[in-house]
Amino acid sequence: DAGVIQSPRHEVTEMGQEVTLRCKPISGHNSLFWYRQTMMRGLELLIYFNNNVPIDDSGMPEDRFSAKMPNASFSTLKIQPSEPRDSAVYFCASSLDRYSPLHFGNGTRLTVT
Amino acid sequence: DQQVKQNSPSLSVQEGRISILNCDYTNSMFDYFLWYKKYPAEGPTFLISISSIKDKNEDGRFTVFLNKSAKHLSLHIVPSQPGDSAVYFCAASARNNNNDMRFGAGTRLTVKP
């Protein structure tokens, strides 16, 4: 299995632009998570889907952030408009079920100038 | 709010000695605890876990201890090896609740040859 696949690996954009991060979870996994890693706050949970349905989005910083999971094999995290403080590494992870560990992708490093 | 706390941002240990990484949590609903290891430019990878019905789980050189009354867990690595140098994240979830997994800020372990 290829594992969790995230794209792009790196994204550099200017303030005000729309950014879309993509994730393909491991086939058969029922849960998908988006995390953000920063030096100050470590790994923050942004949103969590179970069977394609958002369960907890309380970690989404503000209305500029949105996430979708149109089917079991694809999810997006969108930031519109982006700001310099959004610069971070964004990780997607999936798990088989609630009793299993998370499997992480290699992350997308976002830089907003 | 930081429900999972790793108060030591870094730890340095001599090769062959024991590494002890600590983690505290505040949410009494957490019933599943995990440690993840992260190398630069990669996503975190699962290392070891423990359910709240146990107080110890061992896997080779890695042992996780859970003290529910103190809401504290620790990861012991013995003997430590230079390849263990990485950032270690503590994580917790409430599997009978909504199962979103919360992470600590991480501890950077350096094992010196």
Coordinates of N, CA and C in Angstrom, one line a residue:
Chain A
D1 N 0.8 -1.2 0.0 CA 0.0 0.0 0.0 C 0.9 1.2 0.0
A2 N 0.5 2.3 -0.7 CA 1.3 3.5 -0.9 C 1.3 4.4 0.3
G3 N 0.4 4.1 1.2 CA 0.2 5.0 2.4 C -0.6 6.2 2.1
V4 N -0.7 7.1 3.0 CA -1.4 8.4 2.8 C -0.6 9.3 1.9
I5 N -1.3 9.8 0.8 CA -0.6 10.6 -0.2 C -1.1 12.0 -0.1
Q6 N -0.2 12.9 0.1 CA -0.6 14.3 0.1 C 0.1 15.1 -1.0
S7 N -0.6 16.1 -1.5 CA 0.0 16.9 -2.6 C -0.5 18.4 -2.4
P8 N 0.3 19.4 -2.8 CA 1.7 19.2 -3.1 C 2.5 19.0 -1.9
R9 N 3.8 18.7 -2.0 CA 4.7 18.6 -0.9 C 5.1 20.0 -0.4
H10 N 5.2 20.9 -1.3 CA 5.5 22.3 -0.9 C 4.6 23.3 -1.7
E11 N 4.2 24.3 -1.0 CA 3.4 25.3 -1.7 C 3.8 26.7 -1.2
V12 N 4.2 27.6 -2.1 CA 4.5 28.9 -1.8 C 3.5 29.8 -2.5
T13 N 2.9 30.7 -1.8 CA 1.9 31.5 -2.4 C 1.9 32.9 -1.7
E14 N 1.3 33.9 -2.4 CA 1.2 35.2 -1.8 C -0.1 35.4 -1.0
M15 N 0.1 36.3 0.0 CA -1.1 36.6 0.8 C -2.3 36.9 0.0
G16 N -3.4 36.4 0.4 CA -4.7 36.7 -0.4 C -5.1 35.7 -1.4
Q17 N -4.1 34.8 -1.7 CA -4.4 33.8 -2.7 C -5.1 32.6 -2.1
E18 N -5.8 31.8 -2.9 CA -6.5 30.6 -2.4 C -5.5 29.5 -2.5
V19 N -5.5 28.6 -1.5 CA -4.6 27.5 -1.4 C -5.5 26.2 -1.2
T20 N -5.2 25.2 -2.0 CA -5.9 23.9 -1.8 C -4.9 22.8 -1.6
L21 N -5.0 22.1 -0.5 CA -4.2 21.0 -0.1 C -5.0 19.7 -0.4
R22 N -4.3 18.6 -0.8 CA -5.1 17.4 -1.2 C -4.5 16.2 -0.5
C23 N -5.4 15.3 -0.2 CA -5.1 14.1 0.5 C -5.8 12.9 0.0
K24 N -5.1 11.8 -0.2 CA -5.7 10.5 -0.5 C -5.4 9.5 0.6
P25 N -6.4 9.1 1.3 CA -6.2 8.2 2.5 C -5.9 6.8 2.0
I26 N -5.4 6.0 3.0 CA -5.2 4.6 2.7 C -6.6 3.9 2.4
S27 N -6.6 3.1 1.3 CA -7.8 2.5 0.9 C -8.4 1.6 2.1
G28 N -9.7 1.8 2.3 CA -10.3 1.0 3.4 C -10.4 1.7 4.7
H29 N -9.6 2.8 4.9 CA -9.7 3.5 6.1 C -10.9 4.3 6.2
N30 N -11.5 4.3 7.4 CA -12.8 5.0 7.6 C -12.7 6.4 8.1
S31 N -11.6 6.7 8.7 CA -11.4 8.0 9.4 C -10.3 8.8 8.7
L32 N -10.5 10.1 8.6 CA -9.5 11.0 8.0 C -9.4 12.3 8.9
F33 N -8.1 12.7 9.1 CA -7.8 13.8 10.0 C -6.9 14.8 9.2
W34 N -7.1 16.1 9.5 CA -6.2 17.1 9.0 C -5.6 17.8 10.3
Y35 N -4.3 17.8 10.3 CA -3.5 18.4 11.4 C -2.6 19.6 10.8
R36 N -2.3 20.5 11.7 CA -1.3 21.6 11.3 C -0.2 21.5 12.3
Q37 N 1.0 21.6 11.9 CA 2.2 21.6 12.8 C 2.8 22.9 12.7
T38 N 3.0 23.6 13.9 CA 3.7 24.8 14.0 C 4.7 24.7 15.2
M39 N 5.7 25.5 15.2 CA 6.7 25.5 16.3 C 6.0 25.8 17.6
M40 N 5.1 26.7 17.6 CA 4.5 27.2 18.9 C 3.5 26.2 19.4
R41 N 2.7 25.5 18.5 CA 1.6 24.7 19.0 C 1.7 23.3 18.7
G42 N 2.8 22.8 18.1 CA 2.9 21.4 17.8 C 1.9 21.0 16.8
L43 N 1.3 19.8 17.0 CA 0.3 19.2 16.0 C -1.1 19.5 16.5
E44 N -1.7 20.4 15.8 CA -3.1 20.8 16.1 C -4.1 20.1 15.2
L45 N -5.1 19.5 15.8 CA -6.2 18.9 15.0 C -7.1 20.0 14.4
L46 N -7.2 19.9 13.1 CA -8.1 20.9 12.5 C -9.5 20.4 12.3
I47 N -9.6 19.2 11.7 CA -10.9 18.6 11.4 C -10.8 17.1 11.3
Y48 N -11.8 16.4 11.5 CA -11.8 14.9 11.6 C -13.1 14.5 10.8
F49 N -12.9 13.6 9.9 CA -14.0 12.9 9.2 C -14.2 11.5 9.5
N50 N -15.4 11.0 9.6 CA -15.6 9.6 9.8 C -16.6 9.2 8.7
N51 N -16.2 8.2 7.9 CA -17.1 7.8 6.8 C -17.5 9.0 5.9
N52 N -16.6 9.8 5.6 CA -16.7 11.0 4.8 C -17.5 12.1 5.4
V53 N -18.0 12.0 6.6 CA -18.8 13.0 7.3 C -17.9 13.8 8.3
P54 N -17.9 15.1 8.3 CA -17.2 15.8 9.3 C -17.8 15.6 10.7
I55 N -16.9 15.2 11.6 CA -17.4 14.9 13.0 C -17.0 16.0 13.9
D56 N -15.8 16.6 13.8 CA -15.4 17.6 14.7 C -14.5 18.6 13.9
D57 N -15.0 19.8 13.7 CA -14.3 20.8 13.0 C -13.9 22.0 13.9
S58 N -14.0 21.7 15.2 CA -13.7 22.8 16.2 C -12.3 23.4 16.1
G59 N -11.4 22.6 15.5 CA -10.0 23.1 15.4 C -9.8 24.0 14.2
M60 N -10.7 24.1 13.3 CA -10.5 25.0 12.1 C -10.4 26.4 12.6
P61 N -9.3 27.1 12.3 CA -9.0 28.4 12.9 C -10.1 29.4 12.6
E62 N -10.6 29.5 11.5 CA -11.6 30.6 11.2 C -12.2 30.2 9.8
D63 N -13.2 31.1 9.5 CA -13.9 30.8 8.2 C -13.1 30.8 7.0
R64 N -11.9 31.2 7.0 CA -11.1 31.1 5.8 C -10.7 29.7 5.5
F65 N -10.8 28.8 6.5 CA -10.5 27.4 6.3 C -11.7 26.6 6.0
S66 N -11.6 25.7 5.1 CA -12.7 24.8 4.8 C -12.1 23.4 4.4
A67 N -12.9 22.3 4.7 CA -12.4 21.0 4.3 C -13.6 20.2 3.8
K68 N -13.3 19.4 2.8 CA -14.3 18.5 2.2 C -13.8 17.1 2.0
M69 N -14.7 16.2 2.0 CA -14.4 14.8 1.7 C -15.5 14.3 0.8
P70 N -15.4 14.5 -0.5 CA -16.5 14.1 -1.4 C -16.7 12.6 -1.5
N71 N -15.6 11.9 -1.3 CA -15.7 10.4 -1.3 C -14.6 9.8 -0.4
A72 N -14.6 8.5 -0.3 CA -13.8 7.8 0.7 C -12.3 7.9 0.3
S73 N -12.0 8.3 -0.9 CA -10.6 8.3 -1.3 C -10.0 9.6 -1.6
F74 N -10.6 10.7 -1.2 CA -10.1 12.0 -1.4 C -10.6 13.1 -0.5
S75 N -9.7 14.0 0.0 CA -10.1 15.1 0.8 C -9.3 16.3 0.4
T76 N -9.9 17.5 0.6 CA -9.2 18.7 0.4 C -9.3 19.6 1.6
L77 N -8.3 20.4 1.8 CA -8.3 21.5 2.8 C -8.0 22.8 2.1
K78 N -8.9 23.7 2.1 CA -8.8 25.0 1.4 C -8.7 26.2 2.3
I79 N -7.8 27.1 2.0 CA -7.6 28.3 2.7 C -7.8 29.5 1.7
Q80 N -8.8 30.3 2.0 CA -9.2 31.4 1.1 C -9.7 32.5 1.9
P81 N -9.1 33.7 2.0 CA -7.8 34.0 1.4 C -6.7 33.6 2.4
S82 N -5.5 33.2 1.9 CA -4.4 32.8 2.7 C -3.7 34.1 3.4
E83 N -3.1 33.8 4.5 CA -2.4 34.9 5.3 C -1.0 34.3 5.7
P84 N 0.0 35.2 5.9 CA 1.3 34.7 6.3 C 1.2 33.8 7.6
R85 N 0.4 34.1 8.5 CA 0.3 33.3 9.7 C -0.2 31.8 9.5
D86 N -0.7 31.6 8.3 CA -1.1 30.2 7.9 C 0.1 29.3 7.5
S87 N 1.2 29.9 7.4 CA 2.4 29.2 7.1 C 2.7 28.1 8.1
A88 N 2.8 26.9 7.7 CA 3.0 25.7 8.6 C 3.1 24.5 7.7
V89 N 3.3 23.3 8.4 CA 3.2 22.1 7.7 C 1.8 21.5 8.0
Y90 N 1.1 21.1 7.0 CA -0.2 20.5 7.1 C -0.2 19.0 6.8
F91 N -0.6 18.2 7.8 CA -0.6 16.8 7.7 C -2.0 16.2 7.5
C92 N -2.2 15.2 6.7 CA -3.4 14.4 6.6 C -3.0 13.1 7.2
A93 N -4.0 12.5 7.8 CA -3.8 11.1 8.4 C -5.1 10.3 8.2
S94 N -5.0 9.0 8.2 CA -6.2 8.2 8.1 C -6.0 7.0 9.1
S95 N -7.1 6.5 9.5 CA -7.1 5.3 10.4 C -8.2 4.3 9.9
L96 N -8.0 3.0 10.2 CA -8.9 2.0 9.8 C -10.2 2.1 10.6
D97 N -10.1 2.4 11.9 CA -11.3 2.5 12.7 C -10.8 3.2 14.0
R98 N -11.8 3.4 14.9 CA -11.5 4.1 16.1 C -10.5 3.4 17.1
Y99 N -10.2 2.2 16.8 CA -9.3 1.4 17.7 C -7.9 1.3 17.1
S100 N -7.6 2.0 16.0 CA -6.4 1.8 15.3 C -5.6 3.1 15.3
P101 N -4.3 3.0 15.2 CA -3.4 4.2 15.1 C -3.6 5.0 13.8
L102 N -3.2 6.2 13.8 CA -3.3 7.0 12.6 C -2.1 6.8 11.7
H103 N -2.3 6.8 10.4 CA -1.2 6.8 9.5 C -1.1 8.1 8.8
F104 N 0.1 8.8 8.9 CA 0.2 10.1 8.4 C 0.8 10.1 7.0
G105 N 0.4 11.1 6.2 CA 1.2 11.5 5.0 C 2.4 12.2 5.3
N106 N 3.2 12.6 4.3 CA 4.5 13.3 4.5 C 4.3 14.8 4.7
G107 N 3.0 15.3 4.6 CA 2.8 16.7 4.8 C 2.9 17.6 3.6
T108 N 2.3 18.8 3.7 CA 2.5 19.8 2.8 C 3.0 21.0 3.5
R109 N 4.2 21.5 3.1 CA 4.8 22.7 3.7 C 4.3 23.9 3.0
L110 N 3.4 24.7 3.7 CA 2.8 25.9 3.1 C 3.6 27.1 3.6
T111 N 4.0 28.0 2.6 CA 4.6 29.3 2.9 C 3.7 30.3 2.3
V112 N 3.2 31.3 3.1 CA 2.5 32.4 2.5 C 3.3 33.7 2.8
T113 N 3.6 34.3 1.7 CA 4.5 35.5 1.8 C 3.6 36.8 1.7
Chain B
D1 N -7.1 24.7 23.6 CA -6.7 24.3 24.9 C -5.9 23.0 24.7
Q2 N -4.8 22.9 25.4 CA -3.9 21.8 25.3 C -4.3 20.7 26.2
Q3 N -4.9 19.7 25.7 CA -5.4 18.6 26.5 C -4.3 17.6 26.7
V4 N -3.3 17.6 25.8 CA -2.1 16.7 25.9 C -0.9 17.6 26.0
K5 N -0.1 17.4 27.0 CA 1.1 18.3 27.2 C 2.4 17.5 27.3
Q6 N 3.4 18.0 26.6 CA 4.7 17.5 26.7 C 5.6 18.7 27.1
N7 N 6.0 18.7 28.4 CA 6.6 19.9 28.9 C 8.1 20.1 28.6
S8 N 8.7 19.0 28.1 CA 10.1 19.1 27.8 C 10.2 19.2 26.3
P9 N 10.7 20.3 25.8 CA 10.8 20.4 24.3 C 12.0 19.6 23.7
S10 N 12.9 19.3 24.6 CA 14.1 18.5 24.1 C 14.7 17.7 25.2
L11 N 15.4 16.6 24.8 CA 16.1 15.7 25.7 C 17.3 15.2 25.0
S12 N 18.4 15.2 25.7 CA 19.7 14.6 25.1 C 20.1 13.5 26.0
V13 N 20.5 12.4 25.4 CA 20.9 11.2 26.1 C 22.1 10.5 25.4
Q14 N 22.9 9.9 26.2 CA 24.1 9.2 25.7 C 23.6 7.8 25.1
E15 N 24.2 7.4 24.0 CA 23.9 6.1 23.4 C 24.1 5.0 24.5
G16 N 23.1 4.1 24.5 CA 23.2 3.0 25.4 C 22.4 3.2 26.7
R17 N 22.2 4.5 27.0 CA 21.5 4.8 28.3 C 20.0 4.8 28.0
I18 N 19.2 5.0 29.1 CA 17.7 5.1 28.9 C 17.3 6.5 28.6
S19 N 16.3 6.5 27.7 CA 15.6 7.8 27.4 C 14.2 7.7 28.0
I20 N 13.8 8.7 28.7 CA 12.5 8.8 29.3 C 11.8 10.0 28.8
L21 N 10.7 9.8 28.1 CA 9.9 11.0 27.6 C 8.6 11.0 28.3
N22 N 8.2 12.2 28.8 CA 7.0 12.3 29.6 C 5.8 13.0 28.9
C23 N 4.6 12.7 29.4 CA 3.4 13.3 28.8 C 2.3 13.4 29.8
D24 N 1.6 14.5 29.9 CA 0.5 14.6 30.8 C -0.8 15.0 30.0
Y25 N -1.9 14.6 30.5 CA -3.2 14.9 29.8 C -4.2 15.4 30.9
T26 N -5.2 16.1 30.4 CA -6.2 16.7 31.3 C -7.6 16.1 31.1
N27 N -7.8 15.5 30.0 CA -9.2 15.0 29.7 C -9.4 13.5 30.2
S28 N -10.2 13.4 31.2 CA -10.4 12.1 31.9 C -11.1 11.1 30.9
M29 N -11.7 11.6 29.8 CA -12.4 10.7 28.9 C -11.4 9.9 28.0
F30 N -10.1 10.4 27.9 CA -9.1 9.7 27.1 C -9.0 8.2 27.6
D31 N -9.0 7.3 26.6 CA -8.8 5.9 27.0 C -7.9 5.2 26.1
Y32 N -7.2 5.9 25.2 CA -6.3 5.3 24.3 C -5.1 6.2 24.1
F33 N -3.9 5.8 24.3 CA -2.7 6.6 24.3 C -1.7 6.1 23.4
L34 N -1.0 6.9 22.6 CA -0.1 6.5 21.6 C 1.2 7.4 21.7
W35 N 2.3 6.8 21.2 CA 3.5 7.6 20.9 C 3.8 7.5 19.4
Y36 N 4.2 8.6 18.9 CA 4.6 8.7 17.5 C 6.0 9.2 17.4
K37 N 6.7 8.8 16.4 CA 8.0 9.3 16.1 C 8.1 10.0 14.8
K38 N 8.8 11.1 14.8 CA 8.8 11.9 13.5 C 10.3 12.3 13.2
Y39 N 10.6 11.9 11.9 CA 11.9 12.4 11.4 C 11.6 13.6 10.5
P40 N 12.7 14.5 10.3 CA 12.5 15.7 9.4 C 11.9 15.3 8.1
A41 N 11.0 16.2 7.6 CA 10.5 16.1 6.2 C 9.6 14.8 6.0
E42 N 9.2 14.1 7.1 CA 8.3 13.0 7.0 C 7.2 13.2 8.0
G43 N 6.1 12.4 7.8 CA 5.0 12.5 8.7 C 5.3 11.6 9.9
P44 N 4.6 11.9 11.0 CA 4.8 11.0 12.2 C 4.4 9.6 11.9
T45 N 5.2 8.7 12.5 CA 4.9 7.2 12.4 C 4.6 6.6 13.7
F46 N 3.6 5.7 13.8 CA 3.2 5.1 15.0 C 4.3 4.3 15.6
L47 N 4.5 4.4 16.9 CA 5.5 3.7 17.6 C 4.9 2.6 18.6
I48 N 4.1 3.0 19.5 CA 3.5 2.1 20.5 C 2.3 2.7 21.1
S49 N 1.4 1.9 21.6 CA 0.2 2.4 22.2 C -0.2 1.7 23.5
I50 N -1.1 2.2 24.2 CA -1.6 1.6 25.4 C -3.0 2.0 25.7
S51 N -3.8 1.0 26.0 CA -5.2 1.2 26.4 C -5.3 1.6 27.9
S52 N -6.3 2.3 28.2 CA -6.5 2.7 29.6 C -6.7 1.5 30.6
I53 N -7.0 0.3 30.1 CA -7.2 -0.8 31.0 C -5.8 -1.4 31.4
K54 N -4.7 -0.9 30.8 CA -3.4 -1.4 31.1 C -2.6 -0.3 31.8
D55 N -1.5 -0.7 32.4 CA -0.6 0.3 33.0 C 0.8 0.2 32.3
K56 N 1.0 -0.8 31.5 CA 2.3 -1.0 30.9 C 2.1 -1.7 29.6
N57 N 2.9 -1.3 28.6 CA 2.9 -2.1 27.3 C 4.4 -2.0 26.8
E58 N 4.9 -3.1 26.4 CA 6.3 -3.2 26.0 C 6.4 -3.8 24.6
D59 N 7.3 -3.2 23.8 CA 7.6 -3.7 22.5 C 9.1 -3.5 22.2
G60 N 9.8 -4.5 22.4 CA 11.3 -4.4 22.2 C 11.9 -3.5 23.1
R61 N 12.6 -2.5 22.6 CA 13.3 -1.5 23.4 C 12.4 -0.4 23.9
F62 N 11.1 -0.4 23.5 CA 10.2 0.6 23.9 C 9.1 0.1 24.9
T63 N 8.9 0.9 25.9 CA 7.9 0.6 26.9 C 7.1 1.8 27.2
V64 N 5.8 1.7 27.2 CA 5.0 2.9 27.6 C 4.3 2.5 29.0
F65 N 4.4 3.5 29.9 CA 3.8 3.3 31.2 C 2.6 4.4 31.3
L66 N 1.5 3.9 31.9 CA 0.3 4.8 32.1 C 0.0 4.8 33.5
N67 N -0.1 6.1 34.1 CA -0.6 6.3 35.4 C -1.9 7.1 35.4
K68 N -3.0 6.4 35.4 CA -4.3 7.1 35.2 C -4.6 8.1 36.3
S69 N -4.3 7.7 37.5 CA -4.6 8.6 38.6 C -3.9 10.0 38.5
A70 N -2.7 9.9 38.0 CA -1.9 11.1 37.8 C -2.1 11.7 36.4
K71 N -2.8 11.0 35.5 CA -3.0 11.5 34.2 C -1.7 11.7 33.5
H72 N -0.8 10.7 33.6 CA 0.5 10.8 33.1 C 0.9 9.5 32.4
L73 N 1.7 9.7 31.3 CA 2.3 8.5 30.7 C 3.7 8.9 30.3
S74 N 4.5 7.8 30.1 CA 5.9 8.0 29.8 C 6.3 6.9 28.8
L75 N 7.3 7.3 28.0 CA 7.9 6.3 27.0 C 9.3 6.1 27.4
H76 N 9.7 4.9 27.6 CA 11.1 4.5 28.0 C 11.7 3.8 26.8
I77 N 12.9 4.3 26.4 CA 13.7 3.6 25.3 C 15.0 3.2 25.9
V78 N 15.2 1.8 25.9 CA 16.4 1.3 26.5 C 16.9 0.1 25.7
P79 N 18.1 0.0 25.3 CA 19.1 1.1 25.3 C 18.8 2.1 24.1
S80 N 19.1 3.3 24.4 CA 18.9 4.3 23.3 C 20.0 4.2 22.2
Q81 N 19.6 4.4 21.0 CA 20.5 4.3 19.9 C 20.5 5.7 19.1
P82 N 21.5 6.0 18.4 CA 21.5 7.3 17.6 C 20.4 7.4 16.6
G83 N 19.9 6.2 16.1 CA 18.8 6.2 15.1 C 17.5 6.6 15.8
D84 N 17.5 6.6 17.1 CA 16.3 7.0 17.8 C 16.1 8.5 17.9
S85 N 17.1 9.3 17.5 CA 17.0 10.7 17.4 C 15.9 11.2 16.5
A86 N 14.9 11.8 17.1 CA 13.7 12.3 16.3 C 12.9 13.1 17.3
V87 N 11.8 13.6 16.7 CA 10.8 14.2 17.6 C 9.7 13.2 18.0
Y88 N 9.4 13.1 19.2 CA 8.4 12.1 19.7 C 7.2 12.9 20.2
F89 N 6.0 12.4 19.6 CA 4.7 13.0 20.0 C 3.9 12.0 20.8
C90 N 3.3 12.5 21.9 CA 2.4 11.8 22.7 C 1.0 12.1 22.1
A91 N 0.1 11.2 22.1 CA -1.3 11.4 21.6 C -2.3 10.7 22.4
A92 N -3.5 11.2 22.4 CA -4.6 10.5 23.2 C -5.9 10.7 22.5
S93 N -6.8 9.7 22.7 CA -8.1 9.9 22.2 C -9.1 9.2 23.1
A94 N -10.4 9.6 22.9 CA -11.5 9.0 23.7 C -12.3 8.1 22.7
R95 N -12.0 6.9 22.6 CA -12.5 6.0 21.5 C -14.0 5.8 21.7
N96 N -14.5 6.0 22.9 CA -15.9 5.8 23.1 C -16.7 7.1 22.9
N97 N -15.9 8.2 22.6 CA -16.5 9.5 22.4 C -16.4 9.7 20.9
N98 N -15.9 10.9 20.5 CA -15.8 11.1 19.1 C -14.5 10.7 18.5
N99 N -13.6 10.2 19.3 CA -12.4 9.6 18.8 C -11.4 10.6 18.1
D100 N -11.6 11.9 18.2 CA -10.5 12.8 17.6 C -9.3 12.6 18.5
M101 N -8.2 12.5 17.8 CA -6.9 12.3 18.5 C -6.1 13.6 18.7
R102 N -5.7 13.8 19.9 CA -5.1 15.0 20.3 C -3.6 14.7 20.5
F103 N -2.7 15.6 20.1 CA -1.3 15.5 20.2 C -0.7 16.5 21.1
G104 N 0.4 16.1 21.8 CA 1.2 17.1 22.5 C 2.1 17.8 21.5
A105 N 2.9 18.7 22.0 CA 3.7 19.6 21.2 C 5.0 18.9 20.7
G106 N 5.3 17.7 21.3 CA 6.5 17.0 20.9 C 7.7 17.3 21.7
T107 N 8.6 16.2 21.8 CA 9.9 16.3 22.5 C 11.0 15.9 21.5
R108 N 12.0 16.7 21.3 CA 13.0 16.3 20.4 C 14.1 15.6 21.2
L109 N 14.3 14.3 20.8 CA 15.3 13.4 21.5 C 16.5 13.4 20.6
T110 N 17.7 13.6 21.2 CA 19.0 13.5 20.6 C 19.7 12.5 21.3
V111 N 20.1 11.4 20.7 CA 21.0 10.3 21.3 C 22.4 10.5 20.7
K112 N 23.3 10.8 21.6 CA 24.7 11.1 21.2 C 25.5 9.8 21.2
P113 N 26.3 9.6 20.2 CA 27.2 8.4 20.1 C 28.2 8.4 21.2

